[in-house]
PDB file of C-alpha atoms in Angstrom:
ATOM      1  CA  MET D   1      22.064  33.751   8.112  1.00  0.00           C
ATOM      2  CA  ASN D   2      22.043  36.729   5.751  1.00  0.00           C
ATOM      3  CA  SER D   3      19.350  39.415   5.619  1.00  0.00           C
ATOM      4  CA  LYS D   4      17.384  37.749   2.795  1.00  0.00           C
ATOM      5  CA  ILE D   5      17.163  34.443   4.640  1.00  0.00           C
ATOM      6  CA  GLN D   6      16.238  36.255   7.855  1.00  0.00           C
ATOM      7  CA  LYS D   7      13.344  37.982   6.071  1.00  0.00           C
ATOM      8  CA  ILE D   8      12.196  34.638   4.665  1.00  0.00           C
ATOM      9  CA  LYS D   9      12.274  33.237   8.198  1.00  0.00           C
ATOM     10  CA  GLU D  10      10.103  36.096   9.443  1.00  0.00           C
ATOM     11  CA  ALA D  11       7.558  35.449   6.672  1.00  0.00           C
ATOM     12  CA  VAL D  12       7.386  31.740   7.495  1.00  0.00           C
ATOM     13  CA  GLU D  13       6.973  32.390  11.226  1.00  0.00           C
ATOM     14  CA  LYS D  14       3.657  34.095  10.465  1.00  0.00           C
ATOM     15  CA  GLU D  15       2.319  30.946   8.778  1.00  0.00           C
ATOM     16  CA  LEU D  16       3.325  28.113  11.103  1.00  0.00           C
ATOM     17  CA  SER D  17       1.593  27.061  14.307  1.00  0.00           C
ATOM     18  CA  CYS D  18       1.529  23.226  14.352  1.00  0.00           C
ATOM     19  CA  SER D  19       3.910  21.948  17.048  1.00  0.00           C
ATOM     20  CA  ALA D  20       5.227  19.141  14.843  1.00  0.00           C
ATOM     21  CA  HIS D  21       5.833  21.502  11.917  1.00  0.00           C
ATOM     22  CA  ASN D  22       6.748  24.767  13.587  1.00  0.00           C
ATOM     23  CA  MET D  23       9.803  27.007  13.409  1.00  0.00           C
ATOM     24  CA  ASP D  24      11.715  24.707  15.750  1.00  0.00           C
ATOM     25  CA  HIS D  25      11.372  21.940  13.145  1.00  0.00           C
ATOM     26  CA  VAL D  26      12.210  24.357  10.334  1.00  0.00           C
ATOM     27  CA  MET D  27      15.394  25.493  12.043  1.00  0.00           C
ATOM     28  CA  ARG D  28      16.471  21.926  12.807  1.00  0.00           C
ATOM     29  CA  VAL D  29      16.041  21.090   9.129  1.00  0.00           C
ATOM     30  CA  TYR D  30      17.957  24.257   8.257  1.00  0.00           C
ATOM     31  CA  ARG D  31      20.852  23.215  10.495  1.00  0.00           C
ATOM     32  CA  ASN D  32      20.716  19.657   9.137  1.00  0.00           C
ATOM     33  CA  CYS D  33      21.014  21.108   5.634  1.00  0.00           C
ATOM     34  CA  LEU D  34      24.104  23.089   6.602  1.00  0.00           C
ATOM     35  CA  SER D  35      25.670  19.987   8.138  1.00  0.00           C
ATOM     36  CA  ILE D  36      24.935  17.722   5.163  1.00  0.00           C
ATOM     37  CA  ALA D  37      26.023  20.381   2.638  1.00  0.00           C
ATOM     38  CA  LYS D  38      29.382  20.969   4.304  1.00  0.00           C
ATOM     39  CA  ASN D  39      32.226  20.625   1.776  1.00  0.00           C
ATOM     40  CA  LYS D  40      29.732  20.086  -1.056  1.00  0.00           C
ATOM     41  CA  ASP D  41      29.417  22.216  -4.191  1.00  0.00           C
ATOM     42  CA  VAL D  42      25.861  23.492  -3.774  1.00  0.00           C
ATOM     43  CA  ASP D  43      23.975  26.770  -4.135  1.00  0.00           C
ATOM     44  CA  MET D  44      23.734  27.700  -0.476  1.00  0.00           C
ATOM     45  CA  GLU D  45      21.309  30.568  -1.046  1.00  0.00           C
ATOM     46  CA  VAL D  46      18.861  28.218  -2.765  1.00  0.00           C
ATOM     47  CA  LEU D  47      19.358  25.540  -0.111  1.00  0.00           C
ATOM     48  CA  GLN D  48      18.910  27.906   2.828  1.00  0.00           C
ATOM     49  CA  ALA D  49      15.817  29.522   1.313  1.00  0.00           C
ATOM     50  CA  ALA D  50      14.264  26.137   0.530  1.00  0.00           C
ATOM     51  CA  ALA D  51      15.016  24.849   4.031  1.00  0.00           C
ATOM     52  CA  ILE D  52      13.288  27.799   5.690  1.00  0.00           C
ATOM     53  CA  LEU D  53      10.327  27.678   3.290  1.00  0.00           C
ATOM     54  CA  HIS D  54       9.823  23.922   2.956  1.00  0.00           C
ATOM     55  CA  ASP D  55       6.869  23.645   5.377  1.00  0.00           C
ATOM     56  CA  ILE D  56       5.263  27.042   4.845  1.00  0.00           C
ATOM     57  CA  GLY D  57       2.120  25.303   3.563  1.00  0.00           C
ATOM     58  CA  ALA D  58       1.876  22.811   6.452  1.00  0.00           C
ATOM     59  CA  VAL D  59      -0.886  24.588   8.364  1.00  0.00           C
ATOM     60  CA  LYS D  60      -3.088  24.821   5.264  1.00  0.00           C
ATOM     61  CA  GLU D  61      -2.749  21.065   4.752  1.00  0.00           C
ATOM     62  CA  MET D  62      -3.447  20.423   8.425  1.00  0.00           C
ATOM     63  CA  HIS D  63      -6.706  22.381   8.276  1.00  0.00           C
ATOM     64  CA  ASP D  64      -7.947  20.584   5.152  1.00  0.00           C
ATOM     65  CA  ASN D  65      -9.935  17.574   6.355  1.00  0.00           C
ATOM     66  CA  THR D  66     -10.448  16.342   2.788  1.00  0.00           C
ATOM     67  CA  GLY D  67      -6.809  15.284   2.498  1.00  0.00           C
ATOM     68  CA  ASN D  68      -6.572  16.965  -0.894  1.00  0.00           C
ATOM     69  CA  THR D  69      -4.081  19.670   0.091  1.00  0.00           C
ATOM     70  CA  ASP D  70      -0.405  18.870  -0.429  1.00  0.00           C
ATOM     71  CA  HIS D  71       1.657  21.223   1.719  1.00  0.00           C
ATOM     72  CA  ALA D  72       4.672  20.819  -0.561  1.00  0.00           C
ATOM     73  CA  MET D  73       2.768  21.922  -3.663  1.00  0.00           C
ATOM     74  CA  ILE D  74       0.923  24.786  -2.004  1.00  0.00           C
ATOM     75  CA  GLY D  75       4.079  25.751  -0.118  1.00  0.00           C
ATOM     76  CA  ALA D  76       6.002  26.159  -3.361  1.00  0.00           C
ATOM     77  CA  GLU D  77       3.354  28.581  -4.617  1.00  0.00           C
ATOM     78  CA  MET D  78       3.351  30.487  -1.323  1.00  0.00           C
ATOM     79  CA  ALA D  79       7.135  30.792  -1.517  1.00  0.00           C
ATOM     80  CA  GLU D  80       7.225  32.448  -4.940  1.00  0.00           C
ATOM     81  CA  PRO D  81       5.993  35.966  -4.033  1.00  0.00           C
ATOM     82  CA  ILE D  82       8.239  36.028  -0.965  1.00  0.00           C
ATOM     83  CA  LEU D  83      11.288  35.207  -3.070  1.00  0.00           C
ATOM     84  CA  LYS D  84      10.316  37.674  -5.804  1.00  0.00           C
ATOM     85  CA  GLU D  85       9.961  40.485  -3.301  1.00  0.00           C
ATOM     86  CA  LEU D  86      13.472  39.751  -2.026  1.00  0.00           C
ATOM     87  CA  GLY D  87      14.969  39.918  -5.517  1.00  0.00           C
ATOM     88  CA  PHE D  88      15.654  36.253  -6.214  1.00  0.00           C
ATOM     89  CA  SER D  89      16.156  35.513  -9.909  1.00  0.00           C
ATOM     90  CA  ASP D  90      13.552  33.498 -11.811  1.00  0.00           C
ATOM     91  CA  ASP D  91      15.982  30.565 -12.067  1.00  0.00           C
ATOM     92  CA  LYS D  92      16.619  30.565  -8.327  1.00  0.00           C
ATOM     93  CA  ILE D  93      12.917  30.852  -7.559  1.00  0.00           C
ATOM     94  CA  LYS D  94      12.205  27.830  -9.747  1.00  0.00           C
ATOM     95  CA  HIS D  95      15.029  25.917  -8.066  1.00  0.00           C
ATOM     96  CA  VAL D  96      13.747  26.715  -4.576  1.00  0.00           C
ATOM     97  CA  LYS D  97      10.203  25.726  -5.573  1.00  0.00           C
ATOM     98  CA  ASP D  98      11.453  22.437  -7.022  1.00  0.00           C
ATOM     99  CA  CYS D  99      13.244  21.704  -3.736  1.00  0.00           C
ATOM    100  CA  ILE D 100      10.075  22.390  -1.755  1.00  0.00           C
ATOM    101  CA  ILE D 101       7.873  20.301  -4.059  1.00  0.00           C
ATOM    102  CA  SER D 102      10.177  17.277  -3.835  1.00  0.00           C
ATOM    103  CA  HIS D 103      10.907  17.320  -0.091  1.00  0.00           C
ATOM    104  CA  ARG D 104       7.835  15.310   0.828  1.00  0.00           C
ATOM    105  CA  TYR D 105       8.135  11.602   1.694  1.00  0.00           C
ATOM    106  CA  LYS D 106       4.759  10.571   0.294  1.00  0.00           C
ATOM    107  CA  THR D 107       5.055  11.942  -3.228  1.00  0.00           C
ATOM    108  CA  GLU D 108       6.003  10.993  -6.745  1.00  0.00           C
ATOM    109  CA  ASN D 109       7.998  14.221  -7.111  1.00  0.00           C
ATOM    110  CA  LYS D 110      11.579  13.112  -6.545  1.00  0.00           C
ATOM    111  CA  PRO D 111      14.530  15.461  -5.928  1.00  0.00           C
ATOM    112  CA  LYS D 112      16.352  16.381  -9.134  1.00  0.00           C
ATOM    113  CA  THR D 113      19.234  18.473  -7.796  1.00  0.00           C
ATOM    114  CA  LYS D 114      21.825  18.219  -5.033  1.00  0.00           C
ATOM    115  CA  GLU D 115      20.069  20.973  -3.130  1.00  0.00           C
ATOM    116  CA  ALA D 116      16.741  19.145  -3.330  1.00  0.00           C
ATOM    117  CA  GLU D 117      18.340  15.887  -2.200  1.00  0.00           C
ATOM    118  CA  ILE D 118      19.946  17.589   0.792  1.00  0.00           C
ATOM    119  CA  LEU D 119      16.656  19.216   1.829  1.00  0.00           C
ATOM    120  CA  PHE D 120      14.823  15.902   1.494  1.00  0.00           C
ATOM    121  CA  ASP D 121      17.398  14.146   3.676  1.00  0.00           C
ATOM    122  CA  ALA D 122      17.573  16.948   6.245  1.00  0.00           C
ATOM    123  CA  ASP D 123      13.802  16.880   6.688  1.00  0.00           C
ATOM    124  CA  LYS D 124      13.598  13.101   7.004  1.00  0.00           C
ATOM    125  CA  ILE D 125      16.275  12.660   9.659  1.00  0.00           C
ATOM    126  CA  ASP D 126      14.346  15.085  11.871  1.00  0.00           C
ATOM    127  CA  ALA D 127      11.721  12.329  12.203  1.00  0.00           C
ATOM    128  CA  LEU D 128      14.292  10.004  13.780  1.00  0.00           C
ATOM    129  CA  GLY D 129      16.302   9.770  16.986  1.00  0.00           C
ATOM    130  CA  ALA D 130      15.414  11.572  20.209  1.00  0.00           C
ATOM    131  CA  ILE D 131      13.821  14.507  18.419  1.00  0.00           C
ATOM    132  CA  GLY D 132      11.810  12.103  16.272  1.00  0.00           C
ATOM    133  CA  ILE D 133      10.457  10.440  19.405  1.00  0.00           C
ATOM    134  CA  ALA D 134       9.519  13.815  20.876  1.00  0.00           C
ATOM    135  CA  ARG D 135       7.747  14.813  17.659  1.00  0.00           C
ATOM    136  CA  SER D 136       5.880  11.499  17.551  1.00  0.00           C
ATOM    137  CA  PHE D 137       4.361  11.981  20.985  1.00  0.00           C
ATOM    138  CA  SER D 138       3.623  15.632  20.291  1.00  0.00           C
ATOM    139  CA  TRP D 139       1.627  14.413  17.275  1.00  0.00           C
ATOM    140  CA  VAL D 140      -0.103  11.771  19.431  1.00  0.00           C
ATOM    141  CA  GLY D 141      -1.277  14.383  21.913  1.00  0.00           C
ATOM    142  CA  LYS D 142      -2.478  16.753  19.230  1.00  0.00           C
ATOM    143  CA  ASN D 143      -4.454  14.083  17.376  1.00  0.00           C
ATOM    144  CA  ASN D 144      -5.730  12.054  20.360  1.00  0.00           C
ATOM    145  CA  ALA D 145      -3.859   9.034  19.013  1.00  0.00           C
ATOM    146  CA  ASN D 146      -2.368   6.102  20.942  1.00  0.00           C
ATOM    147  CA  ILE D 147       0.896   6.293  22.854  1.00  0.00           C
ATOM    148  CA  TYR D 148       1.135   2.529  22.363  1.00  0.00           C
ATOM    149  CA  ARG D 149      -0.540   0.388  19.735  1.00  0.00           C
ATOM    150  CA  LYS D 150       0.883  -2.471  17.675  1.00  0.00           C
ATOM    151  CA  VAL D 151      -1.038  -3.948  14.750  1.00  0.00           C
ATOM    152  CA  ASN D 152      -0.740  -6.174  11.714  1.00  0.00           C
ATOM    153  CA  ILE D 153       0.603  -3.608   9.270  1.00  0.00           C
ATOM    154  CA  GLU D 154      -0.997  -5.086   6.148  1.00  0.00           C
ATOM    155  CA  GLU D 155      -4.420  -5.115   7.791  1.00  0.00           C
ATOM    156  CA  TYR D 156      -3.876  -1.621   9.185  1.00  0.00           C
ATOM    157  CA  ALA D 157      -2.971  -0.276   5.747  1.00  0.00           C
ATOM    158  CA  LYS D 158      -6.198  -1.652   4.270  1.00  0.00           C
ATOM    159  CA  GLU D 159      -8.230  -0.193   7.116  1.00  0.00           C
ATOM    160  CA  ASN D 160      -6.635   3.171   7.812  1.00  0.00           C
ATOM    161  CA  LEU D 161      -4.326   4.288   4.997  1.00  0.00           C
ATOM    162  CA  THR D 162      -5.590   5.759   1.737  1.00  0.00           C
ATOM    163  CA  ASP D 163      -5.698   3.285  -1.145  1.00  0.00           C
ATOM    164  CA  GLY D 164      -4.694   0.590   1.361  1.00  0.00           C
ATOM    165  CA  LYS D 165      -1.040   1.413   0.724  1.00  0.00           C
ATOM    166  CA  ILE D 166       1.762   1.685   3.275  1.00  0.00           C
ATOM    167  CA  ASN D 167       2.658   5.133   1.941  1.00  0.00           C
ATOM    168  CA  GLY D 168      -0.969   6.304   1.968  1.00  0.00           C
ATOM    169  CA  ARG D 169      -2.272   9.088   4.165  1.00  0.00           C
ATOM    170  CA  ILE D 170      -3.724   8.262   7.582  1.00  0.00           C
ATOM    171  CA  ILE D 171      -7.524   8.219   7.476  1.00  0.00           C
ATOM    172  CA  ASP D 172      -8.361   8.129  11.207  1.00  0.00           C
ATOM    173  CA  LYS D 173      -5.488   9.599  13.208  1.00  0.00           C
ATOM    174  CA  THR D 174      -6.912   8.343  16.515  1.00  0.00           C
ATOM    175  CA  LYS D 175      -6.067   4.789  15.419  1.00  0.00           C
ATOM    176  CA  HIS D 176      -2.402   5.616  14.813  1.00  0.00           C
ATOM    177  CA  SER D 177       0.610   5.319  17.141  1.00  0.00           C
ATOM    178  CA  PRO D 178       4.388   5.864  17.191  1.00  0.00           C
ATOM    179  CA  GLN D 179       4.863   2.097  16.908  1.00  0.00           C
ATOM    180  CA  ILE D 180       2.786   1.958  13.728  1.00  0.00           C
ATOM    181  CA  GLU D 181       4.528   5.017  12.280  1.00  0.00           C
ATOM    182  CA  PHE D 182       7.923   3.443  12.880  1.00  0.00           C
ATOM    183  CA  GLU D 183       6.852   0.213  11.180  1.00  0.00           C
ATOM    184  CA  ILE D 184       5.357   1.846   8.087  1.00  0.00           C
ATOM    185  CA  LYS D 185       7.839   4.689   7.688  1.00  0.00           C
ATOM    186  CA  GLY D 186      10.544   5.309  10.286  1.00  0.00           C
ATOM    187  CA  LYS D 187      12.626   2.181   9.943  1.00  0.00           C
ATOM    188  CA  PHE D 188      12.633   2.464   6.153  1.00  0.00           C
ATOM    189  CA  LEU D 189      13.657   6.114   5.911  1.00  0.00           C
ATOM    190  CA  ILE D 190      17.343   5.321   5.540  1.00  0.00           C
ATOM    191  CA  ASP D 191      16.588   3.536   2.257  1.00  0.00           C
ATOM    192  CA  LYS D 192      15.003   6.716   0.878  1.00  0.00           C
ATOM    193  CA  LEU D 193      17.920   9.027   1.649  1.00  0.00           C
ATOM    194  CA  TYR D 194      20.313  10.342  -0.976  1.00  0.00           C
ATOM    195  CA  THR D 195      23.429  11.570   0.815  1.00  0.00           C
ATOM    196  CA  LYS D 196      26.074   9.564   2.623  1.00  0.00           C
ATOM    197  CA  LYS D 197      26.112  11.980   5.557  1.00  0.00           C
ATOM    198  CA  ALA D 198      22.362  11.710   6.119  1.00  0.00           C
ATOM    199  CA  LYS D 199      22.465   7.916   5.932  1.00  0.00           C
ATOM    200  CA  GLU D 200      25.151   7.849   8.625  1.00  0.00           C
ATOM    201  CA  ILE D 201      23.014  10.045  10.871  1.00  0.00           C
ATOM    202  CA  ALA D 202      19.844   8.055  10.134  1.00  0.00           C
ATOM    203  CA  LYS D 203      21.446   4.713  10.958  1.00  0.00           C
ATOM    204  CA  GLU D 204      22.233   5.802  14.509  1.00  0.00           C
ATOM    205  CA  ARG D 205      18.916   7.587  15.004  1.00  0.00           C
ATOM    206  CA  ILE D 206      16.826   4.624  13.813  1.00  0.00           C
ATOM    207  CA  LYS D 207      18.656   2.373  16.269  1.00  0.00           C
ATOM    208  CA  PHE D 208      17.951   4.840  19.087  1.00  0.00           C
ATOM    209  CA  PHE D 209      14.266   5.075  18.135  1.00  0.00           C
ATOM    210  CA  LYS D 210      13.845   1.290  17.987  1.00  0.00           C
ATOM    211  CA  ASN D 211      15.578   0.804  21.332  1.00  0.00           C
ATOM    212  CA  PHE D 212      13.225   3.348  22.880  1.00  0.00           C
ATOM    213  CA  LEU D 213      10.122   1.608  21.491  1.00  0.00           C
ATOM    214  CA  ASP D 214      11.413  -1.780  22.664  1.00  0.00           C
ATOM    215  CA  ARG D 215      12.048  -0.406  26.148  1.00  0.00           C
ATOM    216  CA  MET D 216       8.619   1.220  26.219  1.00  0.00           C
ATOM    217  CA  GLU D 217       6.932  -2.060  25.280  1.00  0.00           C
ATOM    218  CA  ARG D 218       8.734  -3.914  28.054  1.00  0.00           C
ATOM    219  CA  GLU D 219       7.642  -1.304  30.595  1.00  0.00           C
ATOM    220  CA  ILE D 220       4.032  -1.472  29.382  1.00  0.00           C
ATOM    221  CA  ASN D 221       4.112  -5.270  29.660  1.00  0.00           C
ATOM    222  CA  GLY D 222       5.425  -5.063  33.228  1.00  0.00           C
ATOM    223  CA  GLU D 223       8.793  -6.552  32.342  1.00  0.00           C
ATOM    224  CA  LEU D 224      10.756  -3.569  33.658  1.00  0.00           C
TER     225      LEU D 224
END
């Protein structure tokens, strides 16, 4: 990590506090980016900067109860002065901002470059596997949600997701659970990924996540 990226990291550390979107998550995404980008022709400075900055707006979204704040959009704007101060060119700043804007799962802004695709994939696979399970239950504790709840997904979407859509935002977080999140998002993530490397990682992690949820259900039902 060069001095510019280190200074970006220090700026982001001042903004993040949410346990599900903290510097641990940022650095996992950063390392995922390096792994996926290996042997690829990409602008590593843009990719590394975007990886460190991608969730800089997360806390502002978290504190907005209206649901109108998009951390990707506001994060891109927050990133610009940091990058300017460090001497990034206008073209690179725009590229980094585009990567940040398009990293979000629930958005119409799709990645347009290899760097943006890699960041998108690196962020998504962090929601899967063992670390994905840990993040899910961290979120449950923070939002007083359910450690176990299974529902009819279509009915749940109408009741508790904006616009009644599977990809809508959660309205009442206390009604949510890791099982619901896996059914509406987790198991489908592999279909949203762009890179071969990320799809290989996601396939194994989704299997691990599902096996965990199946085991948990059997324990809850007294079968184990």
